[in-house]
Every structure is written in structure tokens, then in C-alpha cells.
Amino acid sequence: GPLNRPEGCAVPLLVAANDRATTGLWLQPLDGPAKRVETGELVVNGAFGYDVQVARTGAIVFGASTATSPSELYVMDSPGAKPRRLTHFNDWVDGYALGRTERVTWTNDGYEEDGVLVTPPGFDPTKQYPLVLVIHGGPTASSKTNFSTMAQLMGAEGWCVFMPNYRGSDNLGNAYQSAIHDDWGPGPGRDVMAGIAALEKRGFVDRTRIAATGWSYGGYMTSWLIGNYPDAWRVAVAGAPVTSWMDQYNLSDGNESLRHDMGGSPWVGDRAEFYRQQSPITYATKAKAPTLVMAHMEDFRVPPAQAMGLYRALKDNGVETQFIGFPGRTHNPGDPVNQRERTKLWIEWVRRHMDSPVKLP
């Protein structure tokens, strides 16, 4: 659309991208700097594409949420106008006690890093709480201060929820995003652990009750953490995890891009050792945390053999584990029944082990 441009100016582009703990919208002319479109506390929906449309009149329509309000449709009559809410699908949330959401920051390895913390209703910073990590996938994605159903459900359990943006996330600039290349596990793992350490300094984290959970690359990171920091976790959930880069190269639908990302084929030269060093399965025998492993049985992005390998390694070494396979040719549940079931199983596993007595060595 024309976006109400001055006479004679070229049509600007409307672009969107993750930016710190929100989604940024910009008008980018063919010449000159981009201009931010202000959306306030609204976080536009999307990660690998965004829910934004431009009308012929120049109005911008988008789906968005806030930390305490689930997704609705909004319209800006022009790029400089204030957003107006068009729908009220989720008014039922009003009146519920919700957790507070904030962006948190820390430094590690010379990087300025961030993440999102959700504290439970009635949070008292002088008390100690369990901490549950919900690690995003991608790795090109980011956690933001949008409405998170998972985080709010966990907050209702009385847990604090930490969603770290490790290197490889796309919200803190190109250098941070590209820093994951040739450092798929160790660097991001240090980023996550540094974020936890920053929260621990605030005094509210019960260090004996910390959980690592995530899906896709979040499942990879969970698998990496439980093997490389085995004493840090009370419980874990690894969903659709890459556990072996070799298997990922051989079996995934993304093996050609993986060849580029990993610096070559594992079958050429000495790259096989690099694949092994960066694979969580290499360290799985050190894991101690009871771990729920989930996958879709026809997932071409991260084939279920990856999750099965982690399950078998844990099982054979006496670590409590369970494998749950979902039907469907998908990487994430695409229907509301399996979406709800996955969330239910995820939270129930954490609750069961978070509340159980600590096992002494």
C-alpha cells in the first residue's frame, strides 16, 4: 500500500523483525534510514514470518499480544497512528491472576544478552521459587514479552519461568545471531547458564529445583545442558531434540543447509569429530535429571530417532525417563488436541519431579 507517502516519494517497505524482547516494525524507504513504527507494549505475532498486512489505504493490520493479553487483531490507520483493537476473542482472560513478565539482561563471553522472566502471581522476591527454563527453538528465533500460555500455566504452579535468548537468537543483532556457527552447544550452553546465574544473584531462585525444558533447538539445548551440567537440574523435558548432528545430517530434510552450518559433510575430511563434539548424545551418559522425551513419529525436520537415542541412553544408564511419540507429519503439534496434550504432559512431568524429595547421592 502507499502508506500515506509524501508526493513523489518511492513506496517504502514495511519490515518486521525480532528486536530485544519485542517485535519491531519499520518503514524502510529505498533510500535513507528506516523509521520505527511504534506499537507500544503490543508484540506482533510471529517468528518465521509475521502476522502483518497493509491495506490499499495505508492502514496496517496485525495480530499481536501483550504479556497479559492473548492475541487479538489490531489496526493502525496510518504508520503514525495509535493501534486500535479490533477483536475481543480473549476477553475471558480478564480477571485471572497472571504472572508478571519482564525482560532480563546479563553479560557473557563479551555479549550483552537477554531473556524473559515470568514470575508467578503473588511473587515475593524475598522468598525462593522453583525455576523452569523454557528454551526457544530455531535457533533463529527469540523469546519476547508476548503472551505465553506455557509460561502462565507454569506460573500458576508457583514456578518462575526463564526463557533465555542464547547466541543464535535473532533479536540482538547479526553478530550475536551468527556467533552460534561452529559453536552450536558450548557457547549457547554458557549463555543459558550465565542467565541463570544472573537470576540466582537476585535471591529468589531455589537452586535445588531448576528444570531445563524446550522443544526443537530448545530440545537440543536441554539435551546439551543435562549432559554437560548434570548436577544443575531437578528435572528436564526434551521435545523434538536434535541429539546427534550426524543423524540430523543423514536423516533430516534440512541436511543441505546443515552441511553449510556445520562447515561441511561429516563424511568428508575431519568434520565427523566436530559433529560428535557438538552432539548432546556424546554427553548423555553423564545426565542425571529425570527427563521426559517427546517427538512426532513422522517429523522430517528432526526425525524421532534423535529422541529415541536420548531415551535409550538415559534408560540404559538408570536415569528416569519416558518417551512419548505423537502422531502426525509435523515438527510441532498442528491440532489443538495434541497441542493441549503436549502442554499437559510437559507440565505434569515437571510438577511430579519438582515436588518429589531430592535424591541424595
XYZ file of C-alpha atoms in Angstrom, residues 45 51 61-65 68-74 84-94 96 147:
27
model
C 2.762 -12.290 16.349
C 1.054 -11.559 11.064
C -3.432 -4.621 10.313
C -1.669 -7.118 12.543
C -2.132 -9.813 15.138
C -0.447 -9.102 18.450
C -0.469 -9.821 22.155
C -1.095 -10.221 29.956
C -3.426 -10.269 26.928
C -3.522 -13.109 24.350
C -3.604 -12.463 20.621
C -6.096 -10.077 19.047
C -6.306 -8.170 15.785
C -5.228 -4.512 15.728
C -6.819 0.196 17.711
C -8.022 -3.187 18.901
C -10.485 -4.830 16.507
C -11.318 -8.124 18.230
C -12.075 -9.391 21.717
C -11.660 -13.129 21.341
C -9.697 -13.470 24.577
C -11.533 -11.198 26.979
C -12.080 -14.281 29.158
C -8.521 -13.759 30.493
C -9.584 -10.538 32.229
C -7.440 -14.041 36.070
C 1.581 -13.624 25.982
